[in-house]
Coordinates of C-alpha atoms in Angstrom, one line a residue:
M8 CA 114.1 130.5 68.9
A9 CA 112.0 126.5 70.0
D10 CA 108.4 126.4 70.9
V11 CA 108.4 126.0 74.8
R12 CA 104.5 125.0 76.6
L13 CA 103.1 123.0 79.7
L14 CA 100.4 121.6 80.5
V15 CA 99.4 121.0 84.3
I16 CA 97.0 118.9 84.7
L17 CA 95.6 118.6 89.2
G18 CA 93.3 115.6 89.2
E19 CA 91.4 113.4 91.6
V20 CA 92.0 114.3 95.5
R21 CA 91.3 111.9 98.6
K22 CA 89.8 114.1 102.3
G23 CA 92.1 115.8 104.4
Q24 CA 95.3 115.7 101.6
Q25 CA 97.4 119.1 101.9
K26 CA 97.7 121.7 98.9
E27 CA 101.5 121.2 100.9
L28 CA 101.3 118.0 98.4
F29 CA 100.7 119.0 95.5
G30 CA 102.8 122.2 95.6
N31 CA 105.8 119.4 95.8
E32 CA 104.5 116.4 93.4
L33 CA 104.7 119.2 91.3
A34 CA 107.8 120.9 91.5
E35 CA 109.1 117.9 91.4
G36 CA 107.3 116.5 87.9
F37 CA 108.7 120.4 86.7
L38 CA 112.5 119.4 87.8
T39 CA 111.8 116.4 85.2
C40 CA 111.3 118.2 82.6
P41 CA 114.4 118.5 79.3
P42 CA 116.5 121.3 79.8
E43 CA 115.2 123.5 77.2
I44 CA 112.2 123.9 79.4
L45 CA 114.1 124.5 82.5
R46 CA 115.5 127.1 81.1
T47 CA 113.0 128.6 79.1
I48 CA 111.3 129.2 83.1
G49 CA 114.5 130.1 84.3
D50 CA 113.7 132.5 81.6
E51 CA 110.7 133.9 81.6
V52 CA 109.1 133.2 85.2
N53 CA 109.1 136.7 86.3
Q54 CA 106.5 137.0 82.9
L55 CA 104.2 134.4 84.3
A56 CA 102.5 136.1 87.2
S57 CA 99.5 137.0 86.2
W58 CA 96.7 134.2 85.0
D59 CA 94.6 134.7 83.1
N60 CA 90.8 132.2 84.2
L61 CA 88.8 130.8 81.6
S62 CA 86.9 127.7 83.1
V63 CA 84.4 126.0 81.9
E64 CA 82.0 122.8 83.1
D65 CA 82.8 122.8 86.1
A66 CA 87.0 122.7 86.1
A67 CA 89.5 125.5 86.6
I68 CA 91.4 126.9 83.9
L69 CA 94.0 128.7 83.9
S70 CA 96.5 130.3 81.8
S71 CA 99.8 132.4 80.9
A72 CA 101.9 133.4 78.0
T73 CA 105.0 134.9 77.2
E74 CA 106.3 135.7 73.9
N75 CA 108.5 132.1 74.2
I76 CA 106.5 129.8 76.6
S77 CA 103.0 129.3 77.7
I78 CA 101.4 127.8 79.9
S79 CA 97.7 125.7 80.8
V80 CA 96.7 124.9 83.5
V81 CA 93.4 122.4 84.0
C82 CA 92.4 121.8 87.6
R83 CA 90.1 118.4 87.8
P84 CA 89.0 118.6 84.3
T85 CA 85.9 116.4 82.4
T86 CA 87.0 115.3 79.3
N87 CA 86.0 117.0 77.1
T88 CA 88.4 119.4 79.1
L89 CA 91.7 117.3 78.9
S90 CA 90.8 116.5 75.3
T91 CA 91.5 120.7 74.1
A92 CA 93.8 120.6 76.8
V93 CA 96.5 118.3 75.2
K94 CA 95.4 119.5 71.5
R95 CA 96.4 123.0 72.0
L96 CA 99.5 121.7 73.6
L97 CA 99.5 119.4 70.4
T98 CA 99.0 121.8 67.5
P99 CA 102.3 121.5 65.2
P100 CA 104.1 125.0 65.4
G101 CA 104.1 127.7 62.7
G102 CA 107.2 125.9 60.3
A103 CA 108.5 123.4 60.5
D104 CA 112.2 124.5 61.2
V105 CA 110.3 125.4 65.1
P106 CA 110.9 122.4 68.0
V107 CA 108.5 122.3 70.1
Y108 CA 109.1 121.1 73.5
A109 CA 105.9 120.3 75.2
A110 CA 105.5 118.9 78.8
I111 CA 102.9 117.4 80.8
V112 CA 103.1 117.9 84.2
Y113 CA 101.0 116.0 86.5
A114 CA 99.8 115.6 89.9
G115 CA 96.9 113.8 92.3
L116 CA 96.1 110.5 92.8
I117 CA 97.7 108.0 90.4
A118 CA 97.9 104.0 90.1
E119 CA 100.5 102.7 91.6
A120 CA 103.0 100.5 88.9
S121 CA 100.9 101.8 86.4
A122 CA 100.3 105.1 86.3
H123 CA 96.9 106.3 85.3
L124 CA 95.7 109.5 86.0
I125 CA 92.9 109.5 88.0
L126 CA 90.8 112.1 87.3
P127 CA 87.2 113.7 88.9
N128 CA 85.2 110.8 86.5
Y129 CA 87.3 109.0 84.2
V130 CA 91.2 107.7 83.9
F131 CA 94.0 109.1 81.8
T132 CA 96.1 105.9 80.5
P133 CA 98.8 105.9 77.8
T134 CA 96.6 104.3 75.8
A135 CA 93.9 107.3 75.8
L136 CA 97.3 109.9 74.7
S137 CA 97.7 107.9 71.2
D138 CA 94.6 108.2 70.7
Q139 CA 94.5 111.9 71.1
I140 CA 97.2 112.3 68.9
E141 CA 95.7 110.0 65.9
A142 CA 92.8 112.1 65.8
L143 CA 95.2 115.2 65.9
A144 CA 97.3 112.9 63.2
A145 CA 93.9 113.1 60.9
I146 CA 93.4 116.4 61.6
Y147 CA 96.8 117.3 60.8
P148 CA 98.1 115.8 58.5
K149 CA 101.8 115.9 56.4
P150 CA 101.7 118.6 54.1
A151 CA 102.0 118.2 50.7
D152 CA 105.5 119.5 48.8
T153 CA 107.0 117.4 46.3
E154 CA 109.0 120.5 44.6
N155 CA 110.1 121.5 47.6
P156 CA 110.9 118.6 50.4
R157 CA 111.4 120.0 53.8
A158 CA 112.7 118.9 57.2
Y159 CA 110.2 118.7 60.1
K160 CA 111.5 119.2 63.6
A161 CA 110.3 116.8 66.0
I162 CA 107.6 117.1 69.0
H163 CA 109.1 116.7 72.4
L164 CA 106.3 115.6 74.5
H165 CA 107.7 114.7 77.9
I166 CA 105.4 113.1 80.9
A167 CA 106.6 113.8 84.5
C168 CA 104.2 111.6 86.6
S169 CA 106.7 111.8 90.1
A170 CA 104.5 109.7 92.4
V171 CA 105.8 107.0 90.0
P172 CA 109.2 107.4 89.6
L173 CA 109.3 104.5 87.2
G174 CA 107.0 105.7 85.3
G175 CA 104.7 103.2 84.7
E176 CA 103.1 102.4 81.3
W177 CA 103.8 105.4 80.1
R178 CA 107.5 104.1 78.9
Q179 CA 106.5 102.4 76.9
L180 CA 105.4 105.4 74.7
V181 CA 109.0 106.2 74.9
G182 CA 111.3 105.3 71.8
R183 CA 108.2 103.8 69.7
P184 CA 107.0 106.0 66.8
V185 CA 103.2 107.7 68.2
G186 CA 101.8 109.6 65.4
S187 CA 103.6 112.5 63.1
V188 CA 101.0 116.1 63.5
G189 CA 101.3 117.8 60.6
G190 CA 104.4 116.2 60.1
H191 CA 106.2 116.7 63.1
A192 CA 107.0 113.4 65.0
V193 CA 106.3 113.2 68.2
Q194 CA 109.1 111.8 70.9
V195 CA 108.0 111.4 74.3
S196 CA 109.8 110.8 77.3
V197 CA 108.9 110.4 80.2
N198 CA 110.5 111.0 84.0
H199 CA 114.4 111.1 83.8
T200 CA 116.1 113.9 85.7
F201 CA 117.8 115.5 83.9
S202 CA 118.4 118.8 86.6
S203 CA 117.7 118.1 90.3
S204 CA 118.0 120.6 93.4
K205 CA 119.3 117.0 95.5
A206 CA 122.8 115.5 95.6
S207 CA 124.0 113.8 91.8
K208 CA 122.3 110.4 91.8
P209 CA 121.6 107.2 88.7
T210 CA 117.8 107.8 87.6
A211 CA 115.4 105.3 86.9
S212 CA 116.4 105.5 83.3
G213 CA 119.5 104.6 84.1
D214 CA 120.9 108.0 83.4
T215 CA 122.6 110.4 86.3
N216 CA 121.8 114.0 87.6
T217 CA 123.2 117.2 84.7
P218 CA 124.0 120.2 87.0
P219 CA 120.5 121.8 86.4
A220 CA 119.2 123.9 83.3
C221 CA 117.4 126.6 85.8
D222 CA 116.9 127.6 89.9
P223 CA 115.7 125.4 91.7
S224 CA 113.6 128.4 93.2
D225 CA 113.0 129.1 89.9
I226 CA 110.1 125.5 89.3
D227 CA 109.6 126.9 93.2
K228 CA 107.9 130.3 92.3
L229 CA 106.0 129.2 89.6
V230 CA 104.6 126.7 92.0
T231 CA 104.0 128.9 94.4
S232 CA 102.0 131.3 91.3
V233 CA 100.0 128.4 89.4
L234 CA 98.5 127.9 93.2
S235 CA 98.2 131.0 93.9
A236 CA 95.5 131.5 91.4
L237 CA 93.8 128.6 91.3
P238 CA 90.1 128.0 93.9
A239 CA 91.2 127.0 97.1
N240 CA 88.6 124.3 96.9
S241 CA 91.1 122.6 94.1
Y242 CA 93.2 121.0 97.4
E243 CA 90.4 119.6 98.1
C244 CA 88.0 116.0 97.6
V245 CA 85.2 119.4 96.7
S246 CA 83.0 115.7 95.6
E247 CA 79.7 116.0 98.7
P248 CA 79.6 112.9 101.4
L249 CA 76.7 110.3 99.6
I250 CA 73.9 110.7 101.6
P251 CA 72.2 107.7 102.6
R252 CA 68.0 108.5 102.8
S253 CA 65.8 108.4 105.1
W254 CA 64.0 105.8 106.3
T255 CA 60.9 106.9 106.0
D256 CA 61.2 107.5 102.2
P257 CA 59.8 105.7 100.1
T258 CA 62.3 102.3 98.6
L259 CA 62.0 101.5 94.8
K260 CA 60.9 98.0 94.9
V261 CA 60.9 96.7 91.6
S262 CA 57.6 94.0 90.7
R263 CA 59.6 92.6 87.1
P264 CA 63.4 92.6 86.4
C265 CA 64.7 95.5 86.0
L266 CA 68.6 96.8 84.7
Y267 CA 69.8 100.2 85.1
V268 CA 73.2 100.5 83.0
F269 CA 75.1 103.2 84.4
P270 CA 78.2 105.0 82.1
E271 CA 81.4 106.4 85.0
G272 CA 83.4 108.1 82.9
S273 CA 86.5 105.0 82.2
G274 CA 83.9 102.6 84.2
Q275 CA 80.5 101.1 84.3
A276 CA 77.7 100.2 87.4
A277 CA 74.7 98.4 86.6
I278 CA 72.2 97.4 89.0
F279 CA 70.4 94.2 88.5
A280 CA 67.0 93.7 90.2
I281 CA 64.3 91.1 90.7
P282 CA 61.4 91.0 93.6
G283 CA 63.8 90.6 96.6
Y284 CA 67.2 90.5 95.5
N285 CA 69.5 93.7 94.2
M286 CA 73.0 93.5 93.1
L287 CA 75.5 96.1 91.7
V288 CA 78.6 95.1 88.8
N289 CA 81.2 97.4 88.8
A290 CA 81.1 100.7 90.2
G291 CA 82.8 103.2 88.1
C292 CA 85.0 106.3 89.3
A293 CA 83.6 109.1 90.5
H294 CA 83.1 109.8 94.7
H295 CA 79.9 110.6 93.8
P296 CA 79.1 108.5 90.7
S297 CA 76.4 108.5 89.5
F298 CA 74.4 104.9 90.0
W299 CA 74.3 106.3 93.2
P300 CA 70.1 108.2 93.7
V301 CA 68.8 104.6 92.7
A302 CA 71.7 102.6 94.5
N303 CA 70.8 104.8 97.4
H304 CA 66.3 103.4 97.1
L305 CA 66.4 99.9 96.7
D306 CA 65.3 98.5 99.6
R307 CA 68.9 97.0 100.4
L308 CA 72.5 96.0 98.7
D309 CA 72.4 92.2 98.4
S310 CA 75.2 91.8 96.2
V311 CA 78.5 93.4 94.4
L312 CA 79.8 91.7 90.6
L313 CA 84.0 92.8 90.6
T314 CA 84.3 92.1 86.9
H315 CA 88.1 93.4 87.1
W316 CA 90.2 94.8 90.0
G317 CA 91.2 98.0 89.0
V318 CA 90.7 102.6 90.1
D319 CA 87.7 102.6 87.6
N320 CA 86.2 100.3 90.1
L321 CA 87.7 101.8 93.3
L322 CA 86.5 105.6 94.0
G323 CA 83.2 104.6 93.5
L324 CA 83.3 100.9 95.9
S325 CA 85.4 103.5 98.6
S326 CA 82.3 105.3 98.5
V327 CA 78.9 104.0 98.6
L328 CA 79.7 100.5 100.1
P329 CA 80.2 102.5 103.5
V330 CA 77.1 104.7 103.7
A331 CA 75.0 101.7 101.7
F332 CA 76.0 99.8 104.3
A333 CA 76.0 102.3 107.4
R334 CA 71.8 101.6 108.2
T335 CA 70.9 102.4 112.2
D336 CA 67.5 100.6 112.2
D337 CA 67.6 97.7 114.1
A338 CA 65.8 95.5 111.2
V339 CA 69.5 95.7 108.8
L340 CA 72.0 95.2 111.7
D341 CA 73.4 92.1 110.5
S342 CA 73.4 93.0 106.7
T343 CA 74.9 91.1 104.7
L344 CA 77.0 91.8 101.3
C345 CA 78.0 89.5 99.4
L346 CA 81.0 89.6 96.8
L347 CA 81.5 89.1 93.6
T348 CA 85.1 88.2 92.6
P349 CA 86.9 89.1 95.9
P350 CA 90.4 89.8 97.0
P351 CA 92.1 86.4 95.8
N352 CA 93.1 86.0 99.6
P353 CA 90.4 85.9 101.2
S354 CA 91.2 84.7 104.2
G355 CA 93.6 87.6 105.3
F356 CA 92.5 90.7 103.2
C357 CA 92.2 93.1 105.5
K358 CA 96.0 92.3 107.0
L359 CA 98.7 93.4 104.4
P360 CA 102.4 94.5 104.9
E361 CA 103.4 97.6 105.4
A362 CA 103.6 100.3 103.0
N363 CA 107.1 101.8 101.6
P364 CA 107.7 104.9 103.4
T365 CA 108.8 106.9 100.8
Q366 CA 105.7 106.6 98.9
S367 CA 103.8 108.6 97.7
P368 CA 100.6 109.5 99.4
L369 CA 99.2 109.9 96.2
T370 CA 99.2 106.6 94.4
M371 CA 96.8 104.0 94.9
S372 CA 97.9 100.5 95.4
I373 CA 94.7 98.4 94.7
P374 CA 95.2 95.5 97.1
R375 CA 95.5 98.3 100.4
E376 CA 92.0 100.4 99.0
M377 CA 90.5 96.7 99.2
A378 CA 91.5 96.1 102.7
K379 CA 91.2 100.0 104.0
L380 CA 87.3 99.3 102.4
M381 CA 86.7 95.3 103.8
N382 CA 88.0 97.0 107.3
E383 CA 85.4 99.9 107.6
L384 CA 82.1 98.3 106.2
K385 CA 83.5 94.5 109.3
Q386 CA 83.7 97.7 112.2
Q387 CA 80.6 99.1 110.8
G388 CA 79.6 95.0 112.1
T389 CA 78.7 94.0 108.3
S390 CA 79.2 90.0 107.4
I391 CA 81.2 90.2 103.9
F392 CA 80.9 86.2 102.6
P393 CA 83.4 86.5 99.6
Q394 CA 82.4 84.2 96.4
T395 CA 84.8 83.6 94.1
L396 CA 83.4 83.6 91.4
T397 CA 86.1 80.4 88.3
R398 CA 84.5 78.5 86.6
G399 CA 85.9 75.6 88.5
T400 CA 86.3 73.3 85.4
K401 CA 87.4 73.1 81.8
M402 CA 87.0 76.6 79.2
A403 CA 85.1 73.4 77.1
N404 CA 83.4 72.1 80.0
A405 CA 80.0 73.0 80.6
A406 CA 80.3 75.7 84.5
Q407 CA 78.9 75.1 87.7
A408 CA 76.1 78.1 88.3
V409 CA 75.7 79.9 91.3
Q410 CA 72.8 80.3 93.0
L411 CA 72.8 83.8 93.8
F412 CA 67.8 83.6 94.5
Q413 CA 64.9 81.4 95.4
K414 CA 61.7 82.1 95.9
V415 CA 58.8 79.4 95.8
G416 CA 57.0 80.7 93.8
Q417 CA 58.8 83.6 92.6
G418 CA 61.7 82.1 91.1
S419 CA 65.6 81.7 90.5
L420 CA 68.4 83.9 89.9
E421 CA 71.4 82.1 88.9
L422 CA 75.5 83.1 87.4
F423 CA 77.2 81.6 85.2
P424 CA 81.6 82.4 85.6
L425 CA 82.4 81.9 82.1
T426 CA 86.4 83.0 83.2
P427 CA 89.1 82.6 84.3
T428 CA 88.9 78.9 84.2
D429 CA 90.8 75.7 85.7
D430 CA 93.1 76.8 83.1
D431 CA 94.1 79.7 84.7
S432 CA 95.4 77.6 88.3
A433 CA 99.1 78.7 88.2
E434 CA 97.7 82.6 86.6
L435 CA 95.2 82.6 89.7
R436 CA 98.0 81.7 91.7
K437 CA 100.4 83.9 91.2
V438 CA 97.2 87.0 91.5
A439 CA 97.5 85.4 95.1
D440 CA 100.3 85.7 95.8
D441 CA 101.6 89.5 94.4
W442 CA 97.6 90.4 96.0
A443 CA 99.5 89.2 99.8
K444 CA 102.2 91.6 99.1
A445 CA 101.2 95.0 97.9
S446 CA 102.9 93.8 95.8
P447 CA 103.5 97.6 93.0
G448 CA 103.4 94.4 90.2
L449 CA 100.4 93.0 89.9
I450 CA 98.9 95.7 87.8
G451 CA 101.7 95.7 85.0
A452 CA 102.0 92.2 85.8
S453 CA 100.9 90.3 81.9
V454 CA 101.0 86.3 81.2
P455 CA 101.6 84.4 77.6
L456 CA 98.2 85.6 76.1
G457 CA 97.9 81.5 74.5
R458 CA 100.1 77.9 75.6
S459 CA 100.8 77.1 72.4
P460 CA 101.5 78.8 68.8
P461 CA 100.7 81.3 67.9
A462 CA 99.1 82.8 70.7
N463 CA 102.1 82.1 73.4
K464 CA 104.2 84.3 70.6
F465 CA 101.9 87.5 72.2
T466 CA 100.8 88.8 76.2
V467 CA 98.1 90.4 77.9
P468 CA 97.9 91.5 81.3
L469 CA 98.1 89.6 83.9
L470 CA 94.9 91.2 85.8
S471 CA 92.3 91.4 82.4
H472 CA 93.6 87.3 81.7
I473 CA 91.5 86.6 85.2
S474 CA 89.0 89.1 85.1
A475 CA 85.7 87.4 85.2
S476 CA 83.2 87.3 82.4
T477 CA 80.0 85.6 83.6
L478 CA 76.3 85.1 82.6
V479 CA 73.2 85.9 84.2
V480 CA 69.8 83.7 84.3
W481 CA 66.8 84.1 86.3
K482 CA 63.9 81.7 86.1
P483 CA 60.6 83.1 86.6
S484 CA 58.2 80.6 88.1
K485 CA 55.9 80.2 85.8
D486 CA 56.5 78.6 82.6
T487 CA 54.7 81.2 80.7
E488 CA 57.2 83.5 81.6
A489 CA 60.5 84.2 79.7
I490 CA 63.5 83.4 81.2
L491 CA 66.3 87.0 81.4
R492 CA 69.6 86.2 80.2
V493 CA 72.4 89.6 80.8
L494 CA 75.9 88.7 79.7
F495 CA 78.3 90.7 82.1
V496 CA 81.3 91.0 80.4
A497 CA 84.6 92.8 81.3
P498 CA 86.0 95.4 79.6
N499 CA 89.5 94.1 79.1
A500 CA 88.0 90.4 78.4
H501 CA 89.9 88.7 76.1
Q502 CA 86.6 88.2 73.9
A503 CA 87.6 84.3 72.2
R504 CA 87.8 83.3 75.9
V505 CA 84.4 84.2 76.7
L506 CA 83.1 83.2 73.2
I507 CA 84.3 79.4 74.0
S508 CA 83.6 80.1 77.6
L509 CA 79.7 80.6 76.8
E510 CA 79.3 77.6 74.0
A511 CA 79.7 74.6 76.2
I512 CA 77.2 76.1 78.5
V513 CA 75.0 76.7 75.6
A514 CA 75.3 73.3 75.3
S515 CA 73.6 71.9 78.1
N516 CA 71.1 74.6 78.3
I517 CA 68.1 74.7 76.1
Y518 CA 66.3 77.8 76.8
L519 CA 69.6 79.5 75.8
R520 CA 69.5 78.3 72.3
H521 CA 65.5 80.1 72.2
A522 CA 66.4 84.6 70.7
R523 CA 63.5 84.9 73.3
A524 CA 63.5 81.4 76.0
V525 CA 59.4 80.5 77.8
P526 CA 60.1 77.5 78.5
S527 CA 55.9 76.3 77.6
D528 CA 56.2 77.3 74.1
Y529 CA 60.0 75.4 73.6
E530 CA 58.4 72.5 75.4
R531 CA 55.0 72.4 73.3
K532 CA 57.9 72.9 70.2
R533 CA 59.4 69.8 71.0
T534 CA 56.3 67.8 72.4
T535 CA 54.8 68.5 68.3
A536 CA 58.4 67.5 66.7
T537 CA 58.4 64.0 69.0
A538 CA 54.6 63.1 68.7
P539 CA 53.2 60.5 66.9
G540 CA 51.2 61.1 63.9
R541 CA 48.5 60.2 63.4
K542 CA 46.2 57.2 61.4

């Protein structure tokens, strides 16, 4: 008898999204499962009416099981909670001859095209799943039995994310070995429509529908049972709205340069502050990011540096910027935001084609989310100054610095763009074109790693290739104070490109050649080295 296991994941939501939307996504996801799973659901659904509540770490966890099927439901799981749930889902069965049919069924916010699953403070990707399978393979190696070798049945893992019918990047796991757990090879399928209550039609993979393996009403009954057992706020945006500080509250003003770094799950954020200027670097993927208490008490936010375009930046930006600039004080009515690495077509980034009406409201499009955010900021009276960060020259040439801040008697803040470069003009044009069309292919597009062998045989994601890496330099006005240098590198940047670009800047800036750059020190050494000898 096959071992059937189901893991239902409810991810992040937007404000105002309804319970029915989750029910539809779950039902469509279940209907893509293999016949072995659907038949078992049909046979056992009436016995799955009672649920055990195992909630931990602010994540609702439900479980129900019969002799032939087990179902776990995790609602807005933390990293540890989801890791534990996946481990249970893929644990080897009791015998080598027992096949396992497992499925991950997801409903919640999901990245358009890539189908990355957006959870409360991180993004679950195919790479993360592959890493977990590798970790399980190390925990459960294949038993060494040379005398009586056995044939191990496979673990069939199905991934259902019906909001992105083509399966996004999860399809990269189909048809290739992703690991072996306890001797059982893990075989992945994604969004194949094995049965449906709708009329027969080809699926994304080219298959045609077969007769339903179970009555669709059984799926509806299971979904209703799951949603009824969850807390009422499971389908709502549970994060409390960000509240700006009162103007009577004290503000955070630094007397010397400070760098605050905040882990934000899949993304990271940082606040770089000097007397008179504050810069936010990326924003994370949480509605209530951990950097907000610090950002909320800054006297102002002058610029935002976005090193890369990804869903791990969207939720943090969308939550923080409208609140940070929703000031009613007369002194800041003309607030200005310098958006470093803005949308690729800044002249029309608020005007995009109409969205596909058949597209799930749970999908997140980077161009559309940014357009919505920029429109909201403009309606609040925020003046947005886009500063496109490119090197402005070829990779091997020194880059021109962008002046961010300067004050007599205090110092100057400069930013050196390292990537992208003039060598990437074709890639930048493609991104601008896809962005203007809000093309779903923007996320999945790839380019050759290099233009000559052997690099041209390998590809990298387009958005990774044009991600911005920068060197920020603070030069105090006093030559007895150390020059501060901070390198901000996009998490998906190619290391070799960054190093080559950095070397060209080092050659033309003496303060980058010293571990501790104090102008008075190296000027004194240079004067001593060139002084004429005494007689």
